[in-house]
Amino acid sequence: MVGVGVVAPVVVLAALVPGNAAVAGGHPAGGRANAVPGWHPTLDPIGRAKPAAAAPDLTPGQASPWKALKNAPPFTPDTMLLASDGTVLVHAVLPVSGDGTSAWYKLTPNAKGSYVDGTWSQLPSMPGGYNPLYFASAILPDGRMIVEGGEYLGGTPSWTNKGAIYNPVTNKWRSVAPPVSWANIGDAQSLVLANGTYMLSQACQNCTSSSPISTSDFALFNATGLNWLVWQGPGKIDPSDEESWTLEPSGQFLTVDTWLTPSTELFTPLSLSWSFAGNTPKSPINTPSAETGPQVEMPGGNTFVIGAGTSPTEAPAPCTTSRPAPTALYNYGAGKWVNSPLIPTIGGKQYDSADGPASILPDGNVLFDVSPCVFNAPLAFFQYNASSNTLSPVPNIPNAANDSTYYTRMLALPNGQVLFNDESNQMLVYTAGGTANPAWAPSINSISTTNLTPGRTASLGGTQLAGLTQGAAYGDDAQSFTNFPLVRITNSKSGVVTYARTSGWTSVSIAPGASSTTNFAVPSTTPAGPSTLVVVANGITSSPVPVTIR
């Protein structure tokens, strides 16, 4: 098991797991977690909320930071991931109903690196009738995208155990067999550990039966053999269902216990063990509906958790709760939870993020959206100001009256903007003010050559190449983390921007000063001549290195 430690190389895991395997850890196969009264697998809504008569304007007269894409998506967008070549991979759902599909599309920035002026192309469909909604996903250190599970297949509740992996080089998908004995995966949590190993939880077992089994099992992915090591180890005090995971600078990750609020836990990969991380002063978990908001890591390690509210009112019932919703803040340096601001009521109603997105901004603040009670419209936006531990309102979007948080998504772009969608044909880009602390930037310490040839692969090394945060987050039904290095080349004469696809990342640690290396493939379309090369992580760039494109 040392092969999956915080600093151990990923290749050791490949040697450890010749095929799907289970490791017993003290409780029955199937991963029964500690019994929690009232536990049951929850079913998140699909489709859209009933539109509101109007959306709140909390910043009258303030200029809008939102701009629509020049080319609207030719599909209905859902979960978004940033590929290691700077393109955006977007899952499609059916319009109106919101049912999952097997279709994916790609947004490619224009020649100057603009996503607002980017263009769309369609990817091949996922194999084997795999058309999920609310699933786990990640970009792996080799540049492939993995998609696992799904609460729905099409529009049918299934907590499916299907999975697939997309190779951007071959432009092909392959099916991935589920971890051994996992009849269900569902709307599972996942992340890439600091050493590059993909870790996946199990929402529940026998989820669709009359006697579903709560579970805290997880599986570690062998990216070479496309198989898993299942860990049924004890230690977690409640089921993993409906929870979120946030990577810490220590290599651990943090979760807020959905089923035993206000407790929280840390997972330590080196020992494959859970430990108590304290109680939140006010719970960010909506106990009646077992929903959570997004957990966003900030530079330095603090984690801001947007609350899912306290209201027992769930759509289609109108929101009648008037108490401000709590948030939570984990102080990484002190190792404890501290007081954080309440989300203000709007029009006498509780606004919260019962399933919803948030994104880190380059200046270390957090952008997030909220809506009334649980799954109601309309939408409003706030910014968490990290230095003052306060909230401030953000100008609203044109479609806000039709939106609830649960079908909105955010993605941290490499140019410092945030890409936003609300399952409509109007995708938006948010441009924040403020600047990044120079100490947060990646640093290039070595490069294999400064004379780069299109079509060839080179390598570089440095510190903080994955950044100090994970980028954007969502309550519990989507992951779109961007803590990995991108390589951007800019032609000195024409200003043409090219992203060189990265792969072979040796670490995605968000620890300050973390060292790592990456390969990068120079696209054949890269213009010749003197250029500059930077590493980008979560929208923050390194100092440029002069290079020549042959």
XYZ file of C-alpha atoms in Angstrom:
550
model
C 0.000 0.000 0.000
C 2.976 2.347 0.157
C 2.535 2.752 -3.579
C -0.370 5.114 -3.061
C 1.295 7.379 -0.528
C 1.390 11.134 -0.891
C 4.818 11.266 -2.478
C 5.150 7.807 -4.032
C 5.226 7.707 -7.835
C 2.113 6.645 -9.692
C 3.923 3.826 -11.503
C 4.170 1.885 -8.254
C 0.388 1.560 -8.208
C 0.460 -0.077 -11.633
C 2.774 -2.740 -10.261
C 0.626 -3.137 -7.177
C -2.635 -3.818 -9.016
C -2.380 -6.381 -11.836
C -6.174 -6.474 -12.091
C -9.276 -5.411 -10.248
C -8.761 -6.274 -6.597
C -10.351 -5.687 -3.227
C -8.485 -5.153 0.011
C -10.414 -6.077 3.139
C -10.258 -3.541 5.888
C -12.455 -4.580 8.751
C -16.044 -4.455 7.559
C -18.138 -6.432 5.093
C -17.581 -6.353 1.354
C -19.888 -3.735 -0.031
C -18.473 -1.195 2.363
C -21.155 -0.716 5.017
C -20.292 2.558 6.726
C -21.109 3.387 10.323
C -24.879 3.311 10.691
C -26.469 6.753 10.488
C -30.161 7.103 11.346
C -32.169 8.335 8.401
C -29.554 7.584 5.755
C -30.901 6.881 2.304
C -29.530 7.607 -1.181
C -30.998 10.959 -2.198
C -32.266 11.701 -5.686
C -31.263 15.046 -7.172
C -33.671 16.779 -9.565
C -33.265 17.013 -13.312
C -34.688 19.587 -15.669
C -35.146 23.238 -14.791
C -36.748 25.090 -11.906
C -39.979 27.034 -12.287
C -38.900 30.496 -13.507
C -39.193 33.405 -11.092
C -41.001 36.615 -11.956
C -37.712 38.532 -11.711
C -34.116 38.164 -10.593
C -32.532 40.279 -7.853
C -30.298 43.199 -8.799
C -27.926 43.557 -5.853
C -25.520 45.946 -7.620
C -27.633 48.598 -9.397
C -25.647 50.696 -11.830
C -22.529 48.508 -11.630
C -20.972 47.436 -14.925
C -21.468 43.777 -15.764
C -18.411 41.501 -15.571
C -20.238 38.912 -17.714
C -19.831 38.450 -21.465
C -21.585 35.906 -23.667
C -19.612 33.610 -25.944
C -19.575 34.898 -29.509
C -20.466 31.406 -30.709
C -23.269 29.954 -28.614
C -22.979 26.206 -27.945
C -24.903 24.107 -30.500
C -26.084 21.881 -27.626
C -27.250 22.152 -24.007
C -24.124 22.257 -21.786
C -23.582 20.591 -18.430
C -20.324 19.602 -16.667
C -17.155 21.232 -18.058
C -13.517 20.169 -17.767
C -10.362 21.943 -18.879
C -8.193 19.693 -21.041
C -4.410 19.840 -20.757
C -4.176 21.498 -24.189
C -6.230 24.496 -23.061
C -9.479 23.425 -24.709
C -12.706 22.991 -22.734
C -14.525 19.632 -22.818
C -18.262 19.985 -22.175
C -20.854 17.283 -21.556
C -24.248 17.699 -23.257
C -27.694 17.106 -21.771
C -31.081 17.157 -23.462
C -32.739 20.573 -23.610
C -35.627 21.257 -21.214
C -35.636 17.784 -19.614
C -31.937 17.920 -18.657
C -31.547 14.170 -19.220
C -27.989 12.957 -19.674
C -26.575 12.104 -23.093
C -23.421 10.403 -24.381
C -22.383 13.543 -26.315
C -19.401 15.804 -25.599
C -18.204 18.980 -27.312
C -14.966 20.952 -27.312
C -14.476 24.725 -27.065
C -11.195 25.868 -28.618
C -9.937 29.405 -27.877
C -9.113 31.614 -30.852
C -5.609 32.463 -32.050
C -5.209 35.117 -29.359
C -6.314 32.784 -26.567
C -9.842 34.198 -26.253
C -12.541 31.789 -25.077
C -15.253 34.375 -25.713
C -14.315 34.171 -29.409
C -13.690 30.418 -29.359
C -15.199 27.805 -31.667
C -17.041 24.526 -31.065
C -16.433 21.030 -32.389
C -18.098 17.740 -31.470
C -16.244 14.813 -29.898
C -17.126 11.146 -30.403
C -19.931 9.863 -28.177
C -19.223 7.801 -25.075
C -19.415 4.040 -25.646
C -21.865 1.366 -24.545
C -25.008 3.407 -24.098
C -23.313 5.469 -21.401
C -25.365 8.690 -21.079
C -24.905 9.821 -17.468
C -26.032 12.777 -15.406
C -24.343 13.807 -12.115
C -21.099 11.844 -12.344
C -17.458 11.836 -11.249
C -14.794 13.134 -13.628
C -11.169 14.285 -13.848
C -8.286 15.024 -16.184
C -5.579 12.441 -15.462
C -1.818 13.130 -15.408
C -1.439 11.506 -18.836
C -3.923 14.029 -20.288
C -6.874 11.661 -20.641
C -10.317 12.445 -19.228
C -12.077 9.878 -17.061
C -15.836 9.837 -16.421
C -17.279 7.497 -13.786
C -20.770 6.588 -12.607
C -23.854 8.745 -12.798
C -26.945 9.188 -10.687
C -29.040 8.872 -13.849
C -28.633 7.111 -17.169
C -30.595 9.233 -19.582
C -33.494 10.268 -17.388
C -33.677 7.054 -15.349
C -32.333 6.874 -11.766
C -29.713 4.141 -11.812
C -26.605 5.055 -9.786
C -24.797 3.373 -12.668
C -21.390 1.708 -12.383
C -20.480 2.477 -15.999
C -17.324 4.428 -16.788
C -15.296 5.595 -19.783
C -11.993 7.272 -20.564
C -11.308 9.724 -23.416
C -7.927 9.985 -25.150
C -7.496 13.426 -26.767
C -4.582 12.227 -28.901
C -6.532 9.440 -30.621
C -9.889 11.222 -30.175
C -11.410 7.964 -28.934
C -13.259 6.651 -25.884
C -12.797 3.327 -24.111
C -15.116 1.758 -21.563
C -13.730 1.312 -18.038
C -14.901 -1.659 -15.987
C -16.167 -0.777 -12.511
C -14.224 -1.578 -9.350
C -14.704 -5.193 -8.327
C -18.023 -5.886 -6.525
C -19.331 -2.356 -7.124
C -22.839 -2.758 -8.482
C -23.250 1.008 -8.204
C -21.069 4.111 -8.369
C -23.630 6.858 -8.856
C -23.046 10.550 -8.166
C -19.689 9.822 -6.579
C -16.922 12.108 -5.382
C -13.483 11.857 -6.933
C -10.181 13.670 -7.223
C -6.603 13.195 -8.358
C -4.373 12.760 -5.323
C -1.167 14.797 -5.064
C 0.878 11.911 -6.508
C -1.366 11.660 -9.583
C -3.526 8.688 -8.569
C -7.238 9.031 -9.320
C -9.429 8.195 -6.323
C -13.153 7.438 -6.611
C -15.779 6.988 -3.903
C -18.914 4.888 -3.996
C -22.195 6.672 -3.334
C -24.025 3.534 -2.225
C -24.408 -0.170 -2.952
C -27.674 -1.741 -4.118
C -28.854 1.849 -4.490
C -32.051 1.084 -6.395
C -33.162 -1.746 -4.123
C -35.518 -1.499 -1.158
C -32.534 -2.052 1.147
C -29.672 0.125 -0.123
C -26.321 -0.201 1.640
C -24.466 2.878 2.838
C -20.780 2.825 1.981
C -17.519 4.612 2.611
C -15.537 2.445 0.182
C -13.214 4.003 -2.371
C -11.132 2.785 -5.277
C -7.751 3.810 -6.656
C -7.385 3.786 -10.444
C -4.558 2.089 -12.303
C -4.422 4.303 -15.402
C -2.150 1.845 -17.240
C -4.309 -1.249 -16.845
C -7.641 0.588 -16.593
C -8.506 -1.242 -13.392
C -8.888 -0.553 -9.714
C -7.718 -1.299 -6.216
C -10.741 -1.234 -3.887
C -10.234 -0.243 -0.274
C -12.866 -1.342 2.213
C -10.959 0.072 5.155
C -12.726 1.341 8.261
C -12.423 4.745 9.785
C -14.897 7.049 8.103
C -17.695 7.882 10.478
C -20.516 8.351 7.981
C -21.386 7.370 4.386
C -19.604 9.204 1.576
C -22.858 9.805 -0.270
C -23.533 13.492 -1.133
C -20.164 14.735 0.182
C -17.363 16.770 -1.444
C -13.590 16.346 -1.337
C -10.998 19.140 -1.238
C -7.271 18.495 -1.650
C -5.083 20.046 1.058
C -1.474 21.294 0.780
C -0.475 18.400 3.063
C -1.656 15.893 0.434
C -4.666 15.003 2.587
C -8.179 15.882 1.526
C -11.026 17.392 3.489
C -14.719 16.528 3.580
C -17.689 17.893 5.515
C -19.800 15.001 6.790
C -23.211 15.254 5.164
C -24.840 12.658 7.380
C -23.271 13.561 10.742
C -23.169 17.340 10.499
C -21.381 19.422 11.811
C -18.434 16.976 11.919
C -15.680 16.973 9.271
C -12.896 14.553 8.341
C -9.482 14.408 6.711
C -8.245 11.500 4.601
C -4.517 10.720 4.637
C -3.398 8.846 1.478
C -0.112 7.688 3.019
C -1.937 5.604 5.623
C -5.284 5.256 3.773
C -6.989 6.467 6.928
C -9.601 8.970 8.073
C -9.276 11.337 11.031
C -11.577 13.836 12.706
C -11.077 17.429 11.462
C -13.344 19.227 13.919
C -16.867 20.587 13.912
C -17.981 23.577 11.877
C -19.346 26.450 14.040
C -22.503 26.469 11.912
C -23.333 23.614 9.602
C -23.105 24.258 5.832
C -25.099 21.066 5.211
C -28.820 21.216 4.510
C -29.886 18.449 6.870
C -33.476 17.968 5.640
C -32.362 17.415 2.038
C -28.803 16.147 2.691
C -27.343 18.666 0.238
C -24.046 20.519 0.322
C -22.578 23.481 -1.472
C -19.145 23.696 -3.119
C -15.879 23.579 -1.162
C -13.224 25.873 -2.664
C -9.561 25.770 -1.743
C -7.787 29.145 -1.565
C -4.047 29.868 -1.813
C -2.516 28.998 1.533
C -4.844 26.082 2.212
C -7.982 27.627 3.701
C -11.228 26.074 2.428
C -14.437 28.061 2.013
C -17.642 26.001 2.031
C -20.770 27.651 0.633
C -23.754 26.561 2.701
C -26.737 24.635 1.333
C -29.104 26.368 3.718
C -31.337 25.235 6.545
C -34.682 25.312 4.789
C -36.891 22.200 4.737
C -38.652 23.677 1.692
C -37.755 21.983 -1.572
C -39.034 22.890 -5.033
C -41.674 22.882 -6.382
C -42.866 24.234 -3.009
C -42.145 27.983 -2.812
C -39.369 29.188 -0.523
C -40.695 30.439 2.819
C -37.533 30.323 4.973
C -36.164 33.741 5.965
C -33.044 32.834 7.998
C -29.644 33.677 6.444
C -27.775 30.533 5.373
C -24.436 29.743 7.043
C -21.103 29.126 5.356
C -18.021 27.412 6.795
C -14.307 28.218 6.722
C -11.482 25.776 7.461
C -8.324 27.524 8.640
C -5.597 25.256 7.305
C -2.746 26.778 9.320
C -4.623 26.436 12.594
C -6.180 23.094 11.664
C -9.647 24.149 12.758
C -12.937 25.617 11.611
C -13.549 29.302 12.284
C -16.460 31.710 11.967
C -17.445 32.755 8.446
C -20.144 35.051 7.037
C -23.813 34.285 6.581
C -25.301 34.429 3.096
C -27.681 37.422 3.178
C -31.379 36.885 2.624
C -32.784 38.464 -0.521
C -36.349 39.720 -0.543
C -36.896 38.054 2.805
C -35.932 34.609 1.482
C -33.050 32.295 2.326
C -30.551 32.017 -0.545
C -27.983 29.209 -0.545
C -26.116 26.710 -2.703
C -27.956 23.396 -2.356
C -25.846 21.821 -5.080
C -24.119 24.567 -6.965
C -20.799 25.804 -8.333
C -18.068 28.154 -7.205
C -14.677 29.102 -8.601
C -11.441 30.501 -7.289
C -10.473 33.841 -8.832
C -6.860 34.833 -9.602
C -6.824 37.250 -6.643
C -7.700 34.428 -4.235
C -11.354 35.354 -3.760
C -14.253 33.018 -4.560
C -17.143 33.530 -6.998
C -20.346 31.595 -6.311
C -24.063 31.603 -7.047
C -27.082 31.069 -4.782
C -30.829 30.543 -5.174
C -33.814 30.339 -2.781
C -34.159 27.411 -0.358
C -33.637 24.095 -2.204
C -33.777 23.950 -6.037
C -35.828 27.133 -6.560
C -35.219 30.093 -8.904
C -33.973 32.839 -9.312
C -30.179 33.092 -9.158
C -27.889 35.640 -7.482
C -24.094 35.909 -7.235
C -21.674 36.750 -4.447
C -17.930 36.967 -3.957
C -16.178 35.700 -0.863
C -13.407 38.153 0.030
C -10.663 36.006 1.526
C -8.663 38.773 3.203
C -11.648 40.235 5.095
C -13.763 37.072 5.525
C -16.780 38.898 4.070
C -19.236 38.562 1.194
C -20.034 41.157 -1.448
C -22.696 41.008 -4.184
C -21.805 40.483 -7.841
C -23.840 41.735 -10.843
C -26.362 39.179 -12.040
C -26.603 37.392 -15.375
C -29.333 37.962 -18.013
C -30.927 34.528 -17.524
C -30.958 34.595 -13.712
C -34.746 34.570 -13.324
C -34.845 31.127 -14.970
C -32.012 29.557 -12.985
C -31.404 27.556 -9.829
C -27.913 26.652 -8.614
C -28.146 22.906 -9.216
C -27.958 23.122 -13.018
C -25.259 25.790 -13.192
C -21.538 25.065 -13.565
C -18.263 27.040 -13.383
C -14.784 26.369 -14.732
C -11.540 28.245 -13.991
C -9.980 29.195 -17.340
C -6.227 29.600 -17.940
C -6.598 33.301 -18.800
C -7.978 34.075 -15.333
C -11.622 34.210 -16.402
C -14.415 31.878 -15.254
C -16.587 30.005 -17.760
C -20.227 29.659 -16.672
C -23.185 27.701 -17.996
C -26.767 27.248 -16.858
C -27.894 24.501 -19.243
C -29.021 27.126 -21.749
C -27.596 28.145 -25.107
C -26.011 31.253 -23.591
C -22.669 30.460 -22.011
C -20.908 33.323 -20.261
C -17.400 34.332 -19.256
C -16.806 36.190 -15.990
C -13.872 38.592 -15.789
C -12.835 39.508 -12.260
C -10.924 42.497 -11.077
C -7.905 42.176 -8.834
C -4.524 40.578 -9.407
C -2.771 37.481 -8.164
C -0.133 37.542 -5.486
C 3.187 36.940 -7.352
C 4.084 34.298 -4.753
C 1.179 32.156 -6.023
C 2.582 31.845 -9.554
C 4.164 28.688 -10.993
C 7.892 28.868 -11.576
C 9.873 27.219 -14.407
C 13.271 26.067 -13.163
C 14.394 23.956 -16.130
C 13.400 23.182 -19.700
C 14.768 20.404 -21.900
C 15.291 22.771 -24.835
C 14.389 26.303 -25.824
C 14.503 25.404 -29.511
C 11.114 23.787 -29.964
C 9.957 21.836 -32.996
C 6.242 21.610 -33.867
C 5.067 18.018 -33.587
C 7.751 17.176 -31.024
C 7.567 16.734 -27.259
C 9.753 18.530 -24.730
C 9.747 18.709 -20.932
C 10.144 21.225 -18.155
C 10.388 21.285 -14.384
C 9.591 23.792 -11.703
C 7.653 24.594 -8.576
C 3.936 25.166 -8.021
C 3.232 23.934 -11.571
C -0.211 22.734 -10.407
C -0.937 25.983 -8.583
C -2.075 26.435 -5.000
C -5.786 25.666 -5.466
C -8.015 23.184 -7.304
C -9.850 25.841 -9.325
C -13.634 25.465 -9.473
C -15.844 23.132 -7.447
C -19.450 21.938 -7.272
C -21.618 20.674 -4.407
C -21.159 16.929 -4.879
C -22.339 15.929 -8.357
C -19.531 17.241 -10.574
C -15.759 17.754 -10.477
C -13.797 20.045 -12.801
C -10.516 20.588 -10.966
C -7.693 22.394 -12.784
C -4.697 21.887 -10.459
C -2.337 20.809 -13.207
C 0.137 22.594 -15.496
C -0.738 24.102 -18.853
C 1.963 25.302 -21.240
C 1.162 28.402 -23.293
C 3.359 29.615 -26.145
C 2.926 33.134 -27.547
C 4.556 34.208 -30.810
C 6.500 37.410 -30.136
C 5.676 39.001 -33.509
C 2.063 38.026 -34.192
C 0.807 37.426 -30.647
C -0.660 34.077 -31.711
C -1.306 31.892 -28.676
C -0.810 28.122 -28.718
C -1.349 25.674 -25.873
C 1.026 22.694 -25.886
C -0.741 19.600 -24.566
C 0.819 18.547 -21.263
C 1.118 15.004 -19.939
C 3.210 12.965 -17.549
C 2.710 15.331 -14.622
C 4.727 13.979 -11.714
C 2.600 15.780 -9.128
C -0.595 17.793 -8.808
C 0.209 18.896 -5.248
C -1.102 22.321 -4.235
C 1.562 22.727 -1.547
C 3.630 25.930 -1.736
C 6.951 25.226 -3.414
C 5.968 21.732 -4.563
C 8.355 20.495 -7.265
C 7.224 18.595 -10.346
C 7.859 18.064 -14.037
C 5.679 17.744 -17.113
C 6.010 16.859 -20.758
C 4.478 19.118 -23.391
C 3.747 18.425 -27.042
C 4.209 21.418 -29.342
C 1.280 21.503 -31.811
C 2.104 21.295 -35.508
C 0.206 24.563 -36.011
C 2.494 26.579 -33.733
C 3.872 29.542 -35.755
C 7.630 29.683 -36.227
C 9.902 32.317 -34.782
C 10.833 33.881 -31.442
C 8.192 33.233 -28.779
C 7.642 33.149 -25.036
C 6.592 30.115 -23.004
C 4.782 30.177 -19.658
C 3.216 27.618 -17.352
C -0.347 28.406 -16.301
C -2.154 26.951 -13.273
C -5.684 28.023 -12.350
C -5.380 31.213 -14.379
C -2.038 32.342 -12.897
C 1.053 32.401 -15.134
C 4.741 31.912 -14.493
C 7.425 34.298 -15.612
C 8.026 33.822 -19.370
C 10.889 31.825 -20.834
C 12.160 32.917 -24.294
C 11.929 30.068 -26.827
C 12.306 29.684 -30.567
C 9.858 27.685 -32.655
C 11.709 26.095 -35.553
